[in-house]
PDB file of C-alpha atoms in Angstrom:
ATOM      1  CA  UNK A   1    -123.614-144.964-121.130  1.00  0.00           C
ATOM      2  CA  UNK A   2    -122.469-141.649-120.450  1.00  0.00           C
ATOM      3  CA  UNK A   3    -123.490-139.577-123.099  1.00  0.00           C
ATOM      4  CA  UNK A   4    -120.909-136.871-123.060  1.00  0.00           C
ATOM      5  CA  UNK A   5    -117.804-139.091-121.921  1.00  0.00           C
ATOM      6  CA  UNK A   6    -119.039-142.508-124.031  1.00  0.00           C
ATOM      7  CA  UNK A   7    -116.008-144.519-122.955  1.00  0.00           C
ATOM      8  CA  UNK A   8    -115.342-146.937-120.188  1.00  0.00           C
ATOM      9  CA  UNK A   9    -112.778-147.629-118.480  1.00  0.00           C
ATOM     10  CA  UNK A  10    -110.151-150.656-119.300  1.00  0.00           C
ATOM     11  CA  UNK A  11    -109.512-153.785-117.466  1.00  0.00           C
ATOM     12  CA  UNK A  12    -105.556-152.181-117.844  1.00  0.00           C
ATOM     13  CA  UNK A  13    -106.757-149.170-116.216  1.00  0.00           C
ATOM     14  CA  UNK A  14    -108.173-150.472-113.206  1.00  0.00           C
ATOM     15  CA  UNK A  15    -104.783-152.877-112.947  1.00  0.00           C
ATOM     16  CA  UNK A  16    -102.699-149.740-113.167  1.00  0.00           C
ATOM     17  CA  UNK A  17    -104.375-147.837-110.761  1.00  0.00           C
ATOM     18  CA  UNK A  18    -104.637-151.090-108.344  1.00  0.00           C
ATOM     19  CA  UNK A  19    -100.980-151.419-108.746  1.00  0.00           C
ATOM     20  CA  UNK A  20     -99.236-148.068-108.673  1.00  0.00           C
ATOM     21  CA  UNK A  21     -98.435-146.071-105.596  1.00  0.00           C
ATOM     22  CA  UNK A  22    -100.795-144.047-103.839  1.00  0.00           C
ATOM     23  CA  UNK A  23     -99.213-140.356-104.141  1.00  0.00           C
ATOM     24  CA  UNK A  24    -101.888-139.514-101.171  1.00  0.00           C
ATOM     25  CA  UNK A  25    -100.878-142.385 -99.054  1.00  0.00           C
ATOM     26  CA  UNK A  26     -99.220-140.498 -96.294  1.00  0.00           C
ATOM     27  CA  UNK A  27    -101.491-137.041 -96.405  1.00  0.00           C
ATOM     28  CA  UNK A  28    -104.360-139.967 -95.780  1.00  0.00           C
ATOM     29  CA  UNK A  29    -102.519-141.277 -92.979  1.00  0.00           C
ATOM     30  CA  UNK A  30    -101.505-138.009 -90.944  1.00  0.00           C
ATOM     31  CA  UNK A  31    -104.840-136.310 -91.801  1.00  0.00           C
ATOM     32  CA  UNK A  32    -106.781-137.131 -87.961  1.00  0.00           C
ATOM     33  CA  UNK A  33    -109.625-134.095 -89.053  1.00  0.00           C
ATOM     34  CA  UNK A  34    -113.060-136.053 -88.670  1.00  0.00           C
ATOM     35  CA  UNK A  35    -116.267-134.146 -89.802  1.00  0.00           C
ATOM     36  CA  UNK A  36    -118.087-133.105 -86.363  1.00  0.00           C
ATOM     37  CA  UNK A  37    -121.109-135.370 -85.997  1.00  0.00           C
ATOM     38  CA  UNK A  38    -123.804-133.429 -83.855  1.00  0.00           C
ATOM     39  CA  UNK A  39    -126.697-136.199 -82.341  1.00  0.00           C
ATOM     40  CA  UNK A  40    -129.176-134.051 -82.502  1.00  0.00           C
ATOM     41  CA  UNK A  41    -132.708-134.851 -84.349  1.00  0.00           C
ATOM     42  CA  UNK A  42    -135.425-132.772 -83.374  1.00  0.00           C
ATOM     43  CA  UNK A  43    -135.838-131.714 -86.696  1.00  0.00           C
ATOM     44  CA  UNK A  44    -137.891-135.316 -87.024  1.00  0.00           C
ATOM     45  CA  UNK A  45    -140.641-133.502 -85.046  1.00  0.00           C
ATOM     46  CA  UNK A  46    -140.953-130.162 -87.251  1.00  0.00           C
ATOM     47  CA  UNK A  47    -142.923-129.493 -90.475  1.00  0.00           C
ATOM     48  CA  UNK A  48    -140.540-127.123 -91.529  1.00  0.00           C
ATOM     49  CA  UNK A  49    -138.543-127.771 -95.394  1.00  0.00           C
ATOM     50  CA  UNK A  50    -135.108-129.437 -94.198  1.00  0.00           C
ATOM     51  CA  UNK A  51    -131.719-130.395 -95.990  1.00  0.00           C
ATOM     52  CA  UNK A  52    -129.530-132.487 -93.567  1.00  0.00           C
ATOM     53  CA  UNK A  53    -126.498-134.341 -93.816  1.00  0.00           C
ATOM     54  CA  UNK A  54    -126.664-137.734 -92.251  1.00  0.00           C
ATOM     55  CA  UNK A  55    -123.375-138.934 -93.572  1.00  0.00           C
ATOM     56  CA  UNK A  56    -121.275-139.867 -96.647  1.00  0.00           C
ATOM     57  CA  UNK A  57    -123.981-138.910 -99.794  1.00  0.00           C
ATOM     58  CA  UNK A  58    -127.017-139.790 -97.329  1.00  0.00           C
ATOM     59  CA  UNK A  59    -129.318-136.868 -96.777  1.00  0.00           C
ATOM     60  CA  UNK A  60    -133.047-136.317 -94.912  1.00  0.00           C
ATOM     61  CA  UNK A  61    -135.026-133.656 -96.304  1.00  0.00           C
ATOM     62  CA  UNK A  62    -138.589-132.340 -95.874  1.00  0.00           C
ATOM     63  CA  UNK A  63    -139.932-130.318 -98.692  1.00  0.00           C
ATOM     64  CA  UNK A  64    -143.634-129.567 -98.447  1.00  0.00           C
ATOM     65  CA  UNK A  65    -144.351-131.826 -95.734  1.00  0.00           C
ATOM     66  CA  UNK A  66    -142.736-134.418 -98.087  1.00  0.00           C
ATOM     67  CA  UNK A  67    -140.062-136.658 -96.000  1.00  0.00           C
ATOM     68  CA  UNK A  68    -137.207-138.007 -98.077  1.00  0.00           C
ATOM     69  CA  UNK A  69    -133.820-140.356 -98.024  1.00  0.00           C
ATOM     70  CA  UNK A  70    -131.022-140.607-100.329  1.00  0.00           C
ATOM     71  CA  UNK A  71    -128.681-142.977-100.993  1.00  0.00           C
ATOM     72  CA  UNK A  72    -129.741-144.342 -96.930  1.00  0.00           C
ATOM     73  CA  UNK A  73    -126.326-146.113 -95.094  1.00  0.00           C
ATOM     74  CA  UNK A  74    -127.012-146.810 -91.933  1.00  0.00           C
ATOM     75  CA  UNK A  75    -124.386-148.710 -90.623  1.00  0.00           C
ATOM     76  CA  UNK A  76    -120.231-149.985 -92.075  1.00  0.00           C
ATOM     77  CA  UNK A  77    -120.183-151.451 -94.913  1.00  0.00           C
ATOM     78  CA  UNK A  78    -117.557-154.135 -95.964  1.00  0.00           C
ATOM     79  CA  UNK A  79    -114.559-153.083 -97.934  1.00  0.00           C
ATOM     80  CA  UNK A  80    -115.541-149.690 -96.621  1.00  0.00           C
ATOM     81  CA  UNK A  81    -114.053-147.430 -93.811  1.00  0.00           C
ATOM     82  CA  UNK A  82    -116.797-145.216 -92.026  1.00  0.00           C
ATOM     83  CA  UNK A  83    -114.978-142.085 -90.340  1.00  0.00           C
ATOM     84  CA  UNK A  84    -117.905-140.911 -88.359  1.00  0.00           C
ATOM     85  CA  UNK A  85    -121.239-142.492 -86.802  1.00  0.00           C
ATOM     86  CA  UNK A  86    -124.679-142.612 -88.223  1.00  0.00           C
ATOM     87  CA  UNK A  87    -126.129-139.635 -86.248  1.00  0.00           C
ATOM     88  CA  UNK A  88    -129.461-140.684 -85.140  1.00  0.00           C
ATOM     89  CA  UNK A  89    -131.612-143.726 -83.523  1.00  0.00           C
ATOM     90  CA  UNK A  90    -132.602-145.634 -87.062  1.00  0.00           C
ATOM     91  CA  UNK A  91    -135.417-146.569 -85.701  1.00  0.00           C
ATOM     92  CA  UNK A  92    -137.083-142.516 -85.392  1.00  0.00           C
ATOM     93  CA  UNK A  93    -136.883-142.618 -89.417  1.00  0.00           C
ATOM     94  CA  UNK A  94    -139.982-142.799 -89.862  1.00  0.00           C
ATOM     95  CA  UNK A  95    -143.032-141.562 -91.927  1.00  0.00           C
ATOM     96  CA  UNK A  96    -140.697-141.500 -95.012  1.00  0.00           C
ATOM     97  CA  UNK A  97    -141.919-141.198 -98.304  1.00  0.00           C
ATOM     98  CA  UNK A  98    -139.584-141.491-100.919  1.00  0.00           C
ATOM     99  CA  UNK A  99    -136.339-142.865-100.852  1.00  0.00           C
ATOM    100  CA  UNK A 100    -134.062-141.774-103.681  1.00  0.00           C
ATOM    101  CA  UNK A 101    -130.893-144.011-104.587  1.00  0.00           C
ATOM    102  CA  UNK A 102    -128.650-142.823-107.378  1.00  0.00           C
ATOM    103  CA  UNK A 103    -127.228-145.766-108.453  1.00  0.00           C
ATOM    104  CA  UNK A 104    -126.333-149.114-107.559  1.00  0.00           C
ATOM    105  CA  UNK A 105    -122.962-148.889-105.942  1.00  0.00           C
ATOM    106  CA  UNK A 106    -122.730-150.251-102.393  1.00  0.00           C
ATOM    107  CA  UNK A 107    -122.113-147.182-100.702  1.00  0.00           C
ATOM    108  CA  UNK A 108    -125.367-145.619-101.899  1.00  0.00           C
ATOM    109  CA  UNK A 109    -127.314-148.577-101.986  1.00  0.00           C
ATOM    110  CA  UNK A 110    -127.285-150.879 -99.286  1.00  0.00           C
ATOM    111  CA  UNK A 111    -129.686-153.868 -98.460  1.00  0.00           C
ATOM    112  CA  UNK A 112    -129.359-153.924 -94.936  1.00  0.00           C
ATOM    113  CA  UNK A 113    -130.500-150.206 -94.590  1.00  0.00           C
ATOM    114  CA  UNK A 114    -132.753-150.583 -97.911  1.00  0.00           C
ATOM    115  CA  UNK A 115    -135.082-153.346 -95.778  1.00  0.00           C
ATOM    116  CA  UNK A 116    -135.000-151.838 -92.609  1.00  0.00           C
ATOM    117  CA  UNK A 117    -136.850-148.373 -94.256  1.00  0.00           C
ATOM    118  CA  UNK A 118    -138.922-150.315 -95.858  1.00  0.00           C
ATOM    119  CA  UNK A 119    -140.111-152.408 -92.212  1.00  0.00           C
ATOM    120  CA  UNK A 120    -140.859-149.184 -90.843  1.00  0.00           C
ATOM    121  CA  UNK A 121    -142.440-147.586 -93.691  1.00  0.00           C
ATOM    122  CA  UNK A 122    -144.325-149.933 -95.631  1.00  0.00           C
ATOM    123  CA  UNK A 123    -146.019-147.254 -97.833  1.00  0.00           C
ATOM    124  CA  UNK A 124    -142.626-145.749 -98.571  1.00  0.00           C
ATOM    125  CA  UNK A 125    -141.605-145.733-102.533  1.00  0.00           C
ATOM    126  CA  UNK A 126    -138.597-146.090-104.200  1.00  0.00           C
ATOM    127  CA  UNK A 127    -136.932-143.989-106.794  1.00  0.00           C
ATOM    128  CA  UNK A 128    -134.164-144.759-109.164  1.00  0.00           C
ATOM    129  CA  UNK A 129    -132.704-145.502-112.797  1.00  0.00           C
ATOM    130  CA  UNK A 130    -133.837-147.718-115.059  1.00  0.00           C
ATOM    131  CA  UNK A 131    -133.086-151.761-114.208  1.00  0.00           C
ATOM    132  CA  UNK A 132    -133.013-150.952-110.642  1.00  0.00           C
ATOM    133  CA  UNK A 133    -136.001-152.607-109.698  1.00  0.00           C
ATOM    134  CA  UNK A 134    -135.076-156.083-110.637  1.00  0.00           C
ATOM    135  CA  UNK A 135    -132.388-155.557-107.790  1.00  0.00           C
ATOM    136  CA  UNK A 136    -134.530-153.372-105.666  1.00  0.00           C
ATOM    137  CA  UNK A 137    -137.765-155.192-105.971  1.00  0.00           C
ATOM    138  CA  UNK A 138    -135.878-158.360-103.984  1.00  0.00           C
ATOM    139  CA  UNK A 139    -135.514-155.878-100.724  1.00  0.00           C
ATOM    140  CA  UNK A 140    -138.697-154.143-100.772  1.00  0.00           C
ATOM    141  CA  UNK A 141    -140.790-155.326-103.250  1.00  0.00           C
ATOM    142  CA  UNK A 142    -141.300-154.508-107.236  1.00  0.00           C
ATOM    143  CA  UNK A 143    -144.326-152.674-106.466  1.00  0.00           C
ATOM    144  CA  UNK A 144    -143.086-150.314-104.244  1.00  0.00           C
ATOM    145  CA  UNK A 145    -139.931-149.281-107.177  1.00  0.00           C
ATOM    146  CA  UNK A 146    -140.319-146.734-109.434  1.00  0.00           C
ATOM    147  CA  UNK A 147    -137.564-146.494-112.280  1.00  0.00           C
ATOM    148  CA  UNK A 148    -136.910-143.452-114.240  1.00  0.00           C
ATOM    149  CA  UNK A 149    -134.526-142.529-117.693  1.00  0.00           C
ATOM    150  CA  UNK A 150    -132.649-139.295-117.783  1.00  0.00           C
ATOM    151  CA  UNK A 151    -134.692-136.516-118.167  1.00  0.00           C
ATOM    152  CA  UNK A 152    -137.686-138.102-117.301  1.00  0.00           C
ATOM    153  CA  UNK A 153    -140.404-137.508-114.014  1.00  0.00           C
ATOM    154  CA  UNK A 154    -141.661-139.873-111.506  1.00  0.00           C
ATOM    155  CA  UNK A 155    -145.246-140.433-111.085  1.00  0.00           C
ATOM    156  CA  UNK A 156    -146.184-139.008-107.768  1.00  0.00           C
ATOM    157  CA  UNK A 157    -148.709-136.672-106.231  1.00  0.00           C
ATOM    158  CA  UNK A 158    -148.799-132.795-106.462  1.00  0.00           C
ATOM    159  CA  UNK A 159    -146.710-132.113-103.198  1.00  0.00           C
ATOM    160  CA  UNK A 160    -143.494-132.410-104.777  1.00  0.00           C
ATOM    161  CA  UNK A 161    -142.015-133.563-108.472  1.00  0.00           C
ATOM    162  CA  UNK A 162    -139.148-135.633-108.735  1.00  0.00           C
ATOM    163  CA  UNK A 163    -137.161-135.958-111.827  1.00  0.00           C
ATOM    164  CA  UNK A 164    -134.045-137.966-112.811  1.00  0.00           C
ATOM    165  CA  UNK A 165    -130.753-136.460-114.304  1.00  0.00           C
ATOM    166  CA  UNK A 166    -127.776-137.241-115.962  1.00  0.00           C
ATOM    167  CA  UNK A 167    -124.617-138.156-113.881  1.00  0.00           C
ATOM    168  CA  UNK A 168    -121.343-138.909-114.976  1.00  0.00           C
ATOM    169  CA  UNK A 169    -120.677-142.228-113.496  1.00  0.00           C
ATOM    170  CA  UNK A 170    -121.392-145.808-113.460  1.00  0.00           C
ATOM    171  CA  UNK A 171    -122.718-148.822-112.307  1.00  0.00           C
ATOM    172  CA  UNK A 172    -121.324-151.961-110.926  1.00  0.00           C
ATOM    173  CA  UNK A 173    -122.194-154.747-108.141  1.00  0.00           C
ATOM    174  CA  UNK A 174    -120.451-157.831-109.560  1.00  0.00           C
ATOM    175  CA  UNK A 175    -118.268-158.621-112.264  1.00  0.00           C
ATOM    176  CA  UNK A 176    -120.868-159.134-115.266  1.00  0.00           C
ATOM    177  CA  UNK A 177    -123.017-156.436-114.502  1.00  0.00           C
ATOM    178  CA  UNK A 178    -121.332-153.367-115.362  1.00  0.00           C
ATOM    179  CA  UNK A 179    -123.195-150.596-116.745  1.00  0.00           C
ATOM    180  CA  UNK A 180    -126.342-152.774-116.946  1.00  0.00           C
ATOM    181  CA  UNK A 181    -128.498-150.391-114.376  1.00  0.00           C
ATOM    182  CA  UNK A 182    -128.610-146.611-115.384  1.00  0.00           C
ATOM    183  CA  UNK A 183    -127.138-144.360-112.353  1.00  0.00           C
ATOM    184  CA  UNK A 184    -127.859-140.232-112.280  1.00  0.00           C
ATOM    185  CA  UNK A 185    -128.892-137.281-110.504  1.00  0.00           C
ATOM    186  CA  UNK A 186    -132.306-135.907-109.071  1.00  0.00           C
ATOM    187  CA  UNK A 187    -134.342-132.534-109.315  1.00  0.00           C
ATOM    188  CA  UNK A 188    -137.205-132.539-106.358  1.00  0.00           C
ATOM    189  CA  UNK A 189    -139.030-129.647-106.484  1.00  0.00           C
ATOM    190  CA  UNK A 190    -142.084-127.962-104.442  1.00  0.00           C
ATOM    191  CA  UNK A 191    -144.054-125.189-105.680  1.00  0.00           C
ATOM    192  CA  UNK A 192    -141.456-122.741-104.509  1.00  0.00           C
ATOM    193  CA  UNK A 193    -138.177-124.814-104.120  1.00  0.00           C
ATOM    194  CA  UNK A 194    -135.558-127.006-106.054  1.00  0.00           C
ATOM    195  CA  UNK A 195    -133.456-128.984-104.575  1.00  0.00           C
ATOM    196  CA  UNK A 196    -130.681-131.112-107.091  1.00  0.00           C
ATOM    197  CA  UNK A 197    -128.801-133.890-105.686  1.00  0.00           C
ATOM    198  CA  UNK A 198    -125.924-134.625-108.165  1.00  0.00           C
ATOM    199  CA  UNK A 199    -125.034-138.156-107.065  1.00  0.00           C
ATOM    200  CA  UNK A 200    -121.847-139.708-108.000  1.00  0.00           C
ATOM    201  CA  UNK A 201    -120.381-138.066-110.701  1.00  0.00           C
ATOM    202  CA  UNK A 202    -117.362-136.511-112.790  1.00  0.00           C
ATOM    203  CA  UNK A 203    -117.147-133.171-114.299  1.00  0.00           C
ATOM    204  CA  UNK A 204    -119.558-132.539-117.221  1.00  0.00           C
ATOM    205  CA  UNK A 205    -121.753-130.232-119.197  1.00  0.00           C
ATOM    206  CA  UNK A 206    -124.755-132.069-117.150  1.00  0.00           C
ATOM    207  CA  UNK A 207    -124.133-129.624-114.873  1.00  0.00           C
ATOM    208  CA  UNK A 208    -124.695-126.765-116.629  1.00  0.00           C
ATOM    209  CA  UNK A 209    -127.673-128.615-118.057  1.00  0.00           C
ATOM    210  CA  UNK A 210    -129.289-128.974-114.826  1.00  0.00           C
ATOM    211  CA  UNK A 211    -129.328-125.348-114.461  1.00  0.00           C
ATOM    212  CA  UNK A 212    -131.007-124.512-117.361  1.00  0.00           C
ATOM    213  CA  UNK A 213    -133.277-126.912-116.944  1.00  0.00           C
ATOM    214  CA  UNK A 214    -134.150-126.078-113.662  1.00  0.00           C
ATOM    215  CA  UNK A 215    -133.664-122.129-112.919  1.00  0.00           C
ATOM    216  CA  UNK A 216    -134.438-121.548-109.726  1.00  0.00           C
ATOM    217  CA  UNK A 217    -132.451-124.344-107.599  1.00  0.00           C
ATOM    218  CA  UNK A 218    -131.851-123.289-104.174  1.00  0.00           C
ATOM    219  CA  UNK A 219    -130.223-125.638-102.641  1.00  0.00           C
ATOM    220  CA  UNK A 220    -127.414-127.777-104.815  1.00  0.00           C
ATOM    221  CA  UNK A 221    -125.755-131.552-102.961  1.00  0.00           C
ATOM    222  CA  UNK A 222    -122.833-132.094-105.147  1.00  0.00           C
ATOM    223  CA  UNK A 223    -120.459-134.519-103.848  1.00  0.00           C
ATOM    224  CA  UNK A 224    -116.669-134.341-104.192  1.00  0.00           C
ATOM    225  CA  UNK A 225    -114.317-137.139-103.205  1.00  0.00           C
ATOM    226  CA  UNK A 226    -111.953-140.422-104.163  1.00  0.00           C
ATOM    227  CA  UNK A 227    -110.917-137.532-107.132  1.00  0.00           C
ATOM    228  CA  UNK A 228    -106.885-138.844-107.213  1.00  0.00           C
ATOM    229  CA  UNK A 229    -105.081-140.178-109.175  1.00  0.00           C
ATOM    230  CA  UNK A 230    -107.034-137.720-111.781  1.00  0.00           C
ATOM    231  CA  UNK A 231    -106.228-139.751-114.701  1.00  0.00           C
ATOM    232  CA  UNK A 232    -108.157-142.771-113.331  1.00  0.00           C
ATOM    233  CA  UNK A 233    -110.973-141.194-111.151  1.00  0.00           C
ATOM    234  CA  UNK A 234    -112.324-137.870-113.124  1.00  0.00           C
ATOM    235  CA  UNK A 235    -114.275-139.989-115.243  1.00  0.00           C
ATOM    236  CA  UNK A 236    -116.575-140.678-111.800  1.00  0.00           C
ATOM    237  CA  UNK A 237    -115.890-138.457-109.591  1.00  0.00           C
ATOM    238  CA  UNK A 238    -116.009-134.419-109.071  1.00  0.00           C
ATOM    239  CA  UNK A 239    -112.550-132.291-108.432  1.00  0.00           C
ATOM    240  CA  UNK A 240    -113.157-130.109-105.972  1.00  0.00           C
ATOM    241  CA  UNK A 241    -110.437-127.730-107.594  1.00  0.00           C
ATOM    242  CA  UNK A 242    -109.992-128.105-111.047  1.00  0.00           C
ATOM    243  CA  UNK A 243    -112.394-126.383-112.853  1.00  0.00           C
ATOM    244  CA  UNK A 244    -111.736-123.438-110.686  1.00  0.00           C
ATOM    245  CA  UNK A 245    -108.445-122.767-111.621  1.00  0.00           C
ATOM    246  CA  UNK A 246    -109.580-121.073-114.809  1.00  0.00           C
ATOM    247  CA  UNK A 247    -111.426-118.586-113.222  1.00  0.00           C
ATOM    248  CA  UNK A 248    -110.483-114.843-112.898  1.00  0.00           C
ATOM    249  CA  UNK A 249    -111.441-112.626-110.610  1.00  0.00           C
ATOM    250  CA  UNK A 250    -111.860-109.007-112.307  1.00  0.00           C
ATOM    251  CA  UNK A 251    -108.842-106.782-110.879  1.00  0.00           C
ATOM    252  CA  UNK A 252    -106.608-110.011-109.847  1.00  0.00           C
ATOM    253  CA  UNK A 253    -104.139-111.507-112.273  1.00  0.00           C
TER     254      UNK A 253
END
């Protein structure tokens, strides 16, 4: 549950919103603009601390020789359109680590690509919220899942420390299992860099939280989309406009 926002959303709500017009309908159809997708992946061979975007909310990074995934799609998923191409060969991911997966939604946590990380890296462990590993553990084995409660830190060696956050979101992967595995955010951190991935999420103070909490984040993955209509999605998803609209900049009215 949501601690800031308690309430879920209504069997009526989801009708409505299945039901009523899409006021984006024909913006989404003219809109042809397609994120530029460079195949490029020397950065595999480096040692160097990496962030890099390998589509949707999946993301590669390096931090202190660490090698992590997020929320890892490799390939379509059904009910799901995918705009652009997974950039690289899937089979160079290798020597990964940790593999982070915010929640249990399908387009952050997929079997298909789940299994084929862990084929190719066998030692690789797997981070997420708590009751993930009874879904987890069927893909790549219970003993290769960590689980983790807001606030609290995985148990891993002294290269990097990975914590798990509050999101403002939910869970779902049938219909009696809403809300029954706990979905968030992560703080990895080196000795001299934080990196917070936000995960799905709507608007909240856990944002602000995460800041005082951790200081000295340098690099921030926040994602923003499926935001309209408002009234149904800001519960789960982050506006990329309206908490801006408040702000003033000094000598501008």
């Amino acid at each position: 549950m949501n601690h800031e926002f308690p309430g879920t959303q209504s069997f009526d709500d989801a009708l409505k919103w299945m039901l009523e017009k899409n006021p984006q309908k024909k913006t989404k159809k003219n809109d042809t603009w397609r994120m530029q997708v460079v195949k490029e992946d020397s950065f595999l061979n480096t040692k160097e601390d990496v962030v890099v975007l390998l589509g949707h909310s999946t993301f590669f990074i390096r931090l202190n020789g660490k090698q992590i995934l997020i929320d890892p799609i490799f390939e379509k998923l059904s009910m799901h359109t995918r705009y652009t191409d997974f950039p690289l060969e899937v089979a160079k991911l290798n020597n990964i680590d940790y593999v982070l997966i915010s929640h249990s939604h399908f387009d952050h946590c997929d079997e298909a690509s789940l299994k084929i990380i862990q084929i190719q890296n066998p030692d690789a462990i797997f981070l997420a919220g708590l009751n993930m590993k009874n879904l987890l553990g069927k893909w790549v084995g219970e003993s290769h899942v960590q689980e983790a409660g807001w606030y609290q830190q995985y148990k891993l060696d002294d290269e990097v420390a990975i914590s798990f956050l509050p999101a403002r979101h939910s869970s779902r992967r049938s219909v009696n299992d809403a809300n029954k595995r706990l979905w968030g955010a992560f703080a990895i951190e080196s000795k001299n860099k934080t990196i917070y991935y936000g995960g799905d999420s709507g608007y909240g103070s856990h944002y602000k939280e995460a800041g005082e909490l951790f200081p000295n984040i340098d690099v921030a993955l926040i994602g923003v989309g499926a935001y309209s209509p408002r009234w149904f999605m800001s519960p789960n998803h982050q506006d990329p406009c309206r908490r801006f609209r408040h702000l003033r900049i000094p000598g501008q009215k």
